[in-house]
CSV table of C-alpha atoms and ligand atoms in Angstrom, one decimal:
chain,number,residue,atom,x,y,z
A,1,MET,CA,113.3,56.2,-70.3
A,2,LEU,CA,114.3,57.2,-73.8
A,3,SER,CA,117.7,58.4,-74.3
A,4,VAL,CA,118.2,60.3,-77.6
A,5,VAL,CA,121.6,61.1,-78.8
A,6,ALA,CA,121.5,64.4,-80.7
A,7,ARG,CA,123.3,63.6,-84.0
A,8,PRO,CA,122.6,64.2,-87.7
A,9,LEU,CA,120.8,61.4,-89.5
A,10,GLY,CA,122.5,59.5,-92.3
A,11,LEU,CA,119.7,60.7,-94.5
A,12,GLY,CA,120.9,64.3,-94.4
A,13,ALA,CA,118.5,65.4,-91.8
A,14,SER,CA,119.3,68.8,-90.5
A,15,CYS,CA,120.4,69.1,-86.9
A,16,CYS,CA,120.4,72.6,-85.5
A,17,ARG,CA,121.4,73.2,-81.9
A,18,GLY,CA,120.6,76.7,-80.5
A,19,SER,CA,122.7,78.3,-77.8
A,20,ARG,CA,120.0,77.9,-75.1
A,21,ARG,CA,117.6,75.2,-76.0
A,22,ALA,CA,118.1,72.1,-78.1
A,23,ILE,CA,116.1,71.9,-81.4
A,24,ALA,CA,115.0,68.6,-82.6
A,25,THR,CA,116.7,66.8,-85.5
A,26,VAL,CA,114.4,67.0,-88.5
A,27,ILE,CA,113.5,63.6,-90.1
A,28,SER,CA,113.3,64.3,-93.8
A,29,GLY,CA,110.6,62.2,-95.6
A,30,ASN,CA,111.7,63.7,-98.9
A,31,LYS,CA,115.2,62.2,-98.5
A,32,ALA,CA,114.1,58.9,-97.0
A,33,SER,CA,111.4,58.3,-99.6
A,34,LYS,CA,114.0,59.1,-102.4
A,35,LEU,CA,116.1,56.2,-101.1
A,36,VAL,CA,113.2,53.9,-101.0
A,37,ARG,CA,112.2,54.8,-104.6
A,38,GLU,CA,115.8,54.3,-105.8
A,39,ARG,CA,115.9,50.8,-104.1
A,40,LEU,CA,112.6,49.9,-105.7
A,41,LYS,CA,113.8,51.1,-109.1
A,42,GLU,CA,116.7,48.6,-108.9
A,43,GLU,CA,114.3,45.8,-107.8
A,44,VAL,CA,111.9,46.5,-110.7
A,45,GLU,CA,114.8,46.6,-113.1
A,46,LYS,CA,115.9,43.1,-111.9
A,47,MET,CA,112.4,41.7,-112.3
A,48,LYS,CA,112.3,43.2,-115.8
A,49,VAL,CA,115.5,41.5,-116.8
A,50,GLN,CA,114.7,38.2,-115.1
A,51,PHE,CA,111.1,37.9,-116.2
A,52,CYS,CA,111.1,39.1,-119.9
A,53,GLY,CA,110.0,42.7,-119.4
A,54,PHE,CA,107.7,42.0,-116.4
A,55,ARG,CA,106.5,45.3,-114.7
A,56,PRO,CA,104.6,45.7,-111.4
A,57,SER,CA,101.3,47.4,-112.1
A,58,LEU,CA,99.0,49.4,-109.8
A,59,VAL,CA,95.5,50.6,-110.4
A,60,VAL,CA,94.1,53.5,-108.4
A,61,LEU,CA,90.3,53.6,-108.6
A,62,GLN,CA,88.8,57.0,-108.0
A,63,VAL,CA,85.1,57.3,-107.3
A,64,GLY,CA,84.1,60.8,-108.3
A,65,ASP,CA,81.0,62.9,-107.7
A,66,ARG,CA,81.1,64.6,-111.1
A,67,ASP,CA,78.1,65.6,-113.1
A,68,ASP,CA,79.2,63.6,-116.1
A,69,SER,CA,79.5,60.5,-114.0
A,70,ASN,CA,76.2,61.0,-112.3
A,71,LEU,CA,74.6,61.0,-115.7
A,72,TYR,CA,75.4,57.3,-115.9
A,73,ILE,CA,74.8,56.4,-112.3
A,74,SER,CA,71.3,57.0,-111.3
A,75,THR,CA,70.6,54.9,-108.2
A,76,LYS,CA,72.6,53.9,-105.1
A,77,LEU,CA,72.5,50.3,-106.1
A,78,LYS,CA,73.8,51.1,-109.6
A,79,ALA,CA,76.6,53.2,-108.2
A,80,ALA,CA,77.7,50.5,-105.8
A,81,ALA,CA,77.4,47.8,-108.4
A,82,GLU,CA,79.5,49.8,-110.8
A,83,VAL,CA,82.3,50.2,-108.3
A,84,LEU,CA,82.2,46.6,-107.3
A,85,HIS,CA,82.2,45.5,-110.9
A,86,SER,CA,85.3,47.6,-111.6
A,87,ILE,CA,87.0,46.1,-108.6
A,88,MET,CA,86.2,42.5,-109.6
A,89,SER,CA,87.5,43.1,-113.1
A,90,VAL,CA,90.8,44.5,-111.7
A,91,ASN,CA,91.0,41.6,-109.2
A,92,GLU,CA,90.8,39.2,-112.2
A,93,ASN,CA,93.3,41.0,-114.3
A,94,GLN,CA,96.6,39.1,-114.1
A,95,THR,CA,98.7,42.0,-115.3
A,96,VAL,CA,97.7,44.2,-112.3
A,97,HIS,CA,99.4,43.5,-108.9
A,98,GLY,CA,98.0,46.3,-106.8
A,99,LEU,CA,94.6,48.0,-106.5
A,100,ILE,CA,93.6,50.9,-104.2
A,101,VAL,CA,90.3,52.6,-104.1
A,102,GLN,CA,90.9,56.2,-103.2
A,103,LEU,CA,89.1,57.2,-100.0
A,104,PRO,CA,86.9,59.0,-99.1
A,105,LEU,CA,84.5,57.8,-101.9
A,106,ASP,CA,83.4,61.1,-103.5
A,107,THR,CA,79.8,60.3,-104.4
A,108,VAL,CA,76.3,61.7,-103.7
A,109,ASN,CA,75.0,58.1,-103.7
A,110,HIS,CA,76.2,56.6,-100.4
A,111,ILE,CA,78.4,53.6,-100.9
A,112,ASN,CA,79.5,51.5,-98.0
A,113,SER,CA,83.3,52.0,-98.0
A,114,GLU,CA,83.8,48.8,-96.0
A,115,LEU,CA,82.1,46.8,-98.7
A,116,VAL,CA,84.3,48.5,-101.3
A,117,THR,CA,87.6,48.0,-99.5
A,118,ASN,CA,86.7,44.4,-98.7
A,119,ALA,CA,85.9,43.7,-102.4
A,120,VAL,CA,89.6,44.2,-103.3
A,121,SER,CA,91.4,40.9,-103.4
A,122,PRO,CA,93.6,40.6,-100.3
A,123,GLU,CA,96.5,39.6,-102.6
A,124,LYS,CA,96.2,43.0,-104.5
A,125,ASP,CA,95.2,45.1,-101.5
A,126,VAL,CA,98.4,47.2,-101.4
A,127,ASP,CA,96.6,49.7,-99.1
A,128,GLY,CA,96.2,47.0,-96.5
A,129,LEU,CA,92.7,48.1,-95.7
A,130,SER,CA,90.7,44.9,-96.2
A,131,CYS,CA,89.6,42.9,-93.1
A,132,ILE,CA,92.0,40.1,-94.1
A,133,ASN,CA,95.1,42.3,-94.1
A,134,ALA,CA,94.0,44.4,-91.1
A,135,GLY,CA,93.3,41.2,-89.2
A,136,LYS,CA,96.7,39.7,-90.0
A,137,LEU,CA,98.4,42.9,-88.9
A,138,SER,CA,96.4,43.1,-85.7
A,139,ARG,CA,97.6,39.5,-84.9
A,140,GLY,CA,101.2,40.3,-85.7
A,141,ASP,CA,101.5,38.4,-89.0
A,142,LEU,CA,103.6,41.2,-90.4
A,143,ASN,CA,105.2,39.1,-93.1
A,144,ASP,CA,102.0,37.8,-94.5
A,145,CYS,CA,100.0,40.9,-95.0
A,146,PHE,CA,100.1,44.4,-96.6
A,147,ILE,CA,100.8,47.1,-94.1
A,148,PRO,CA,98.9,50.4,-94.7
A,149,CYS,CA,101.2,52.8,-96.4
A,150,THR,CA,101.1,55.8,-93.9
A,151,PRO,CA,101.9,53.7,-90.8
A,152,ASN,CA,104.5,51.7,-92.7
A,153,GLY,CA,106.1,55.0,-93.7
A,154,CYS,CA,106.0,56.3,-90.2
A,155,LEU,CA,107.8,53.2,-88.9
A,156,GLU,CA,110.4,53.6,-91.6
A,157,LEU,CA,111.0,57.3,-90.5
A,158,ILE,CA,111.2,56.2,-86.8
A,159,ARG,CA,113.8,53.6,-87.9
A,160,GLN,CA,115.8,56.3,-89.6
A,161,THR,CA,116.3,58.0,-86.2
A,162,GLY,CA,118.2,55.0,-84.8
A,163,VAL,CA,115.9,55.0,-81.8
A,164,SER,CA,114.7,51.4,-81.3
A,165,VAL,CA,110.9,50.9,-80.9
A,166,ALA,CA,111.2,47.7,-78.7
A,167,GLY,CA,110.5,48.5,-75.0
A,168,LYS,CA,109.5,52.1,-75.7
A,169,HIS,CA,106.2,53.8,-74.7
A,170,ALA,CA,104.5,54.8,-77.9
A,171,VAL,CA,101.4,57.0,-78.1
A,172,VAL,CA,99.2,57.2,-81.2
A,173,ILE,CA,96.7,60.0,-81.5
A,174,GLY,CA,93.8,58.9,-83.8
A,175,ARG,CA,92.1,55.5,-84.4
A,176,SER,CA,91.3,55.7,-88.1
A,177,LYS,CA,91.4,52.6,-90.3
A,178,ILE,CA,94.1,54.1,-92.5
A,179,VAL,CA,96.5,55.6,-89.9
A,180,GLY,CA,95.8,55.3,-86.2
A,181,ALA,CA,94.5,51.8,-85.8
A,182,PRO,CA,97.2,50.1,-88.0
A,183,MET,CA,99.9,52.3,-86.5
A,184,HIS,CA,98.9,51.0,-83.0
A,185,ASP,CA,99.2,47.4,-84.3
A,186,LEU,CA,102.5,48.0,-86.1
A,187,LEU,CA,104.2,49.6,-83.0
A,188,LEU,CA,102.8,46.9,-80.8
A,189,TRP,CA,104.2,44.1,-82.9
A,190,ASN,CA,107.5,45.9,-83.0
A,191,HIS,CA,107.4,45.5,-79.2
A,192,ALA,CA,106.5,49.0,-78.0
A,193,THR,CA,103.9,49.5,-75.2
A,194,VAL,CA,101.2,51.4,-77.1
A,195,THR,CA,98.5,53.8,-75.9
A,196,THR,CA,96.0,55.0,-78.5
A,197,CYS,CA,94.3,58.2,-77.8
A,198,HIS,CA,91.2,59.6,-79.5
A,199,SER,CA,88.6,62.4,-79.3
A,200,LYS,CA,87.2,61.0,-76.0
A,201,THR,CA,90.6,60.7,-74.3
A,202,PRO,CA,90.2,63.0,-71.3
A,203,ASP,CA,93.9,63.7,-70.4
A,204,LEU,CA,95.6,64.0,-73.8
A,205,PRO,CA,98.5,66.3,-72.7
A,206,GLU,CA,99.4,63.8,-69.9
A,207,GLN,CA,99.3,60.9,-72.3
A,208,VAL,CA,101.4,62.7,-74.8
A,209,GLY,CA,103.9,63.6,-72.1
A,210,ARG,CA,104.5,59.9,-71.5
A,211,ALA,CA,105.4,59.2,-75.1
A,212,ASP,CA,108.9,58.2,-76.1
A,213,ILE,CA,107.5,57.9,-79.6
A,214,LEU,CA,104.5,60.0,-80.6
A,215,VAL,CA,102.6,59.5,-83.8
A,216,VAL,CA,99.8,61.9,-84.5
A,217,GLY,CA,97.0,61.3,-87.0
A,218,ALA,CA,94.2,63.4,-85.5
A,219,GLY,CA,93.2,65.6,-88.5
A,220,ARG,CA,93.3,68.8,-86.3
A,221,ALA,CA,95.7,71.6,-87.2
A,222,GLU,CA,98.5,72.1,-84.6
A,223,MET,CA,96.5,70.3,-81.9
A,224,VAL,CA,99.5,68.9,-80.1
A,225,ARG,CA,101.4,71.7,-78.3
A,226,GLY,CA,105.1,71.6,-77.8
A,227,GLY,CA,104.7,71.9,-74.0
A,228,TRP,CA,103.0,68.4,-73.9
A,229,VAL,CA,105.9,66.7,-75.6
A,230,LYS,CA,108.3,64.6,-73.6
A,231,GLU,CA,111.9,65.9,-73.8
A,232,GLY,CA,113.8,64.0,-76.5
A,233,ALA,CA,110.8,62.2,-77.9
A,234,VAL,CA,110.4,61.1,-81.5
A,235,VAL,CA,107.5,63.0,-83.0
A,236,ILE,CA,105.9,61.8,-86.2
A,237,ASP,CA,103.2,64.1,-87.6
A,238,CYS,CA,100.7,62.6,-90.2
A,239,GLY,CA,98.5,65.7,-90.3
A,240,ILE,CA,97.8,67.7,-93.5
A,241,ASN,CA,95.7,70.7,-92.7
A,242,TYR,CA,95.2,74.0,-94.5
A,243,VAL,CA,95.1,77.2,-92.4
A,244,PRO,CA,94.5,80.8,-93.6
A,245,ASP,CA,97.8,82.7,-94.2
A,246,GLU,CA,97.5,86.2,-95.6
A,247,THR,CA,101.2,86.3,-96.3
A,248,ARG,CA,100.9,83.6,-99.0
A,249,ALA,CA,99.7,84.3,-102.5
A,250,SER,CA,97.3,81.3,-102.1
A,251,GLY,CA,96.0,82.8,-98.9
A,252,LYS,CA,96.6,79.5,-97.0
A,253,ARG,CA,99.4,77.2,-95.9
A,254,VAL,CA,99.7,73.6,-94.9
A,255,VAL,CA,100.4,72.6,-91.3
A,256,GLY,CA,100.5,69.3,-89.4
A,257,ASP,CA,98.6,68.1,-86.3
A,258,VAL,CA,101.6,69.1,-84.2
A,259,HIS,CA,102.5,72.7,-83.4
A,260,TYR,CA,105.9,72.4,-85.0
A,261,ALA,CA,107.6,75.6,-83.7
A,262,SER,CA,107.1,74.6,-80.1
A,263,ALA,CA,107.4,70.9,-80.4
A,264,ASN,CA,110.8,71.1,-82.1
A,265,GLN,CA,112.1,72.8,-78.9
A,266,ARG,CA,111.4,69.6,-76.9
A,267,ALA,CA,111.4,66.7,-79.3
A,268,GLY,CA,114.6,64.8,-80.1
A,269,PHE,CA,113.4,64.1,-83.6
A,270,ILE,CA,110.5,65.5,-85.5
A,271,THR,CA,109.0,65.2,-89.0
A,272,PRO,CA,108.1,68.4,-90.9
A,273,VAL,CA,104.9,69.1,-92.7
A,274,PRO,CA,105.1,69.1,-95.7
A,275,GLY,CA,108.1,66.9,-96.5
A,276,GLY,CA,107.7,64.3,-93.7
A,277,VAL,CA,105.2,61.5,-93.7
A,278,GLY,CA,103.5,62.5,-97.0
A,279,PRO,CA,106.3,61.4,-99.4
A,280,MET,CA,106.9,58.3,-97.4
A,281,THR,CA,103.3,57.2,-97.8
A,282,VAL,CA,103.7,57.4,-101.6
A,283,ALA,CA,107.0,55.5,-101.4
A,284,MET,CA,105.4,52.8,-99.3
A,285,LEU,CA,102.6,52.4,-101.8
A,286,MET,CA,105.2,51.7,-104.4
A,287,GLU,CA,107.0,49.3,-102.0
A,288,ASN,CA,103.8,47.3,-101.4
A,289,THR,CA,103.1,47.2,-105.1
A,290,VAL,CA,106.6,45.8,-105.9
A,291,GLN,CA,106.2,43.3,-103.0
A,292,SER,CA,102.8,42.3,-104.5
A,293,ALA,CA,104.4,41.8,-107.9
A,294,GLN,CA,107.2,39.7,-106.3
A,295,ARG,CA,104.7,37.5,-104.5
A,296,PHE,CA,102.7,37.1,-107.8
A,297,LEU,CA,105.9,35.9,-109.6
A,298,LEU,CA,106.6,33.4,-106.8
A,299,ARG,CA,103.1,32.1,-107.0
A,300,SER,CA,103.2,31.7,-110.8
A,301,GLN,CA,106.6,29.9,-110.5
A,302,SER,CA,105.3,27.5,-107.9
A,303,HIS,CA,102.2,26.8,-110.1
A,304,GLY,CA,104.1,25.8,-113.0
B,1,LIG,N1,92.9,58.7,-98.8
B,1,LIG,C1,93.8,59.3,-98.0
B,1,LIG,N2,94.8,58.5,-97.7
B,1,LIG,C2,94.6,57.3,-98.4
B,1,LIG,C3,95.2,56.1,-98.5
B,1,LIG,O1,96.3,55.8,-97.9
B,1,LIG,N3,94.6,55.1,-99.2
B,1,LIG,C4,93.4,55.3,-99.8
B,1,LIG,N4,92.9,54.4,-100.6
B,1,LIG,N5,92.8,56.5,-99.8
B,1,LIG,C5,93.4,57.5,-99.1
């Protein structure tokens, strides 16, 4: 049984209590990520001073389906070879400490994304998507791998609530390689009992109702209804969905995978969309890149 004390978070989360029903404390990813970025700035500054101007470096490889690119890439094989070649060259570049390949690969020529993510050197795989890093995470080697950024950010936001993960029942909705599957592993090795639900789970509302900690990465707008949520639960929403909204100049607005207006009547803590998990994902990518650069420095020191 999870007991949640309704109190404001140190990170300036807003806590509004209505006269009849409790409203969840909002976990601000904007504020939490700002603190992470400030801490990293200091660490990078220290490295710079200690190692003669050394700077952590990240490469983001984007595979685009643009006409001008297609002009040069005529066959599937050529396209894949080109991507792999770029990855190899970044792998070998000693001034780069992190490499991510933006997914999904945006190309008319099908390229096996497994092949691409596994071509990234595990030592630079700050996305944590290679089999090596995913395997270490699944076995609980948390200090010897890169943890994918979104789950890592979610865990950080859960920590901000002060609710401990150990011994809790956590439910994850979604089993993607980027969010759901690593989130399961991360919660498990932080000693929660974890249930992972997916599109074939027959009794989703019942499963959600058992969650002390609920992490949703389903990719379906407002799928989780407030009535399903356990009273006092920590609700982390990884969803980014655009829905039509005639009241906006753009004609659309962004919502999460959780129906926020009803879920915040039952949850103890909840992340907003936008301003929740999104900014933490970016902060964790920076964190992994700095960690990779620190490991690189340690290796170069021990080699000579
Ligand atoms: N596309 C959406 N999220 C991600 C992510 O975390 N990493 C990569 N490489 N691509 C993404």
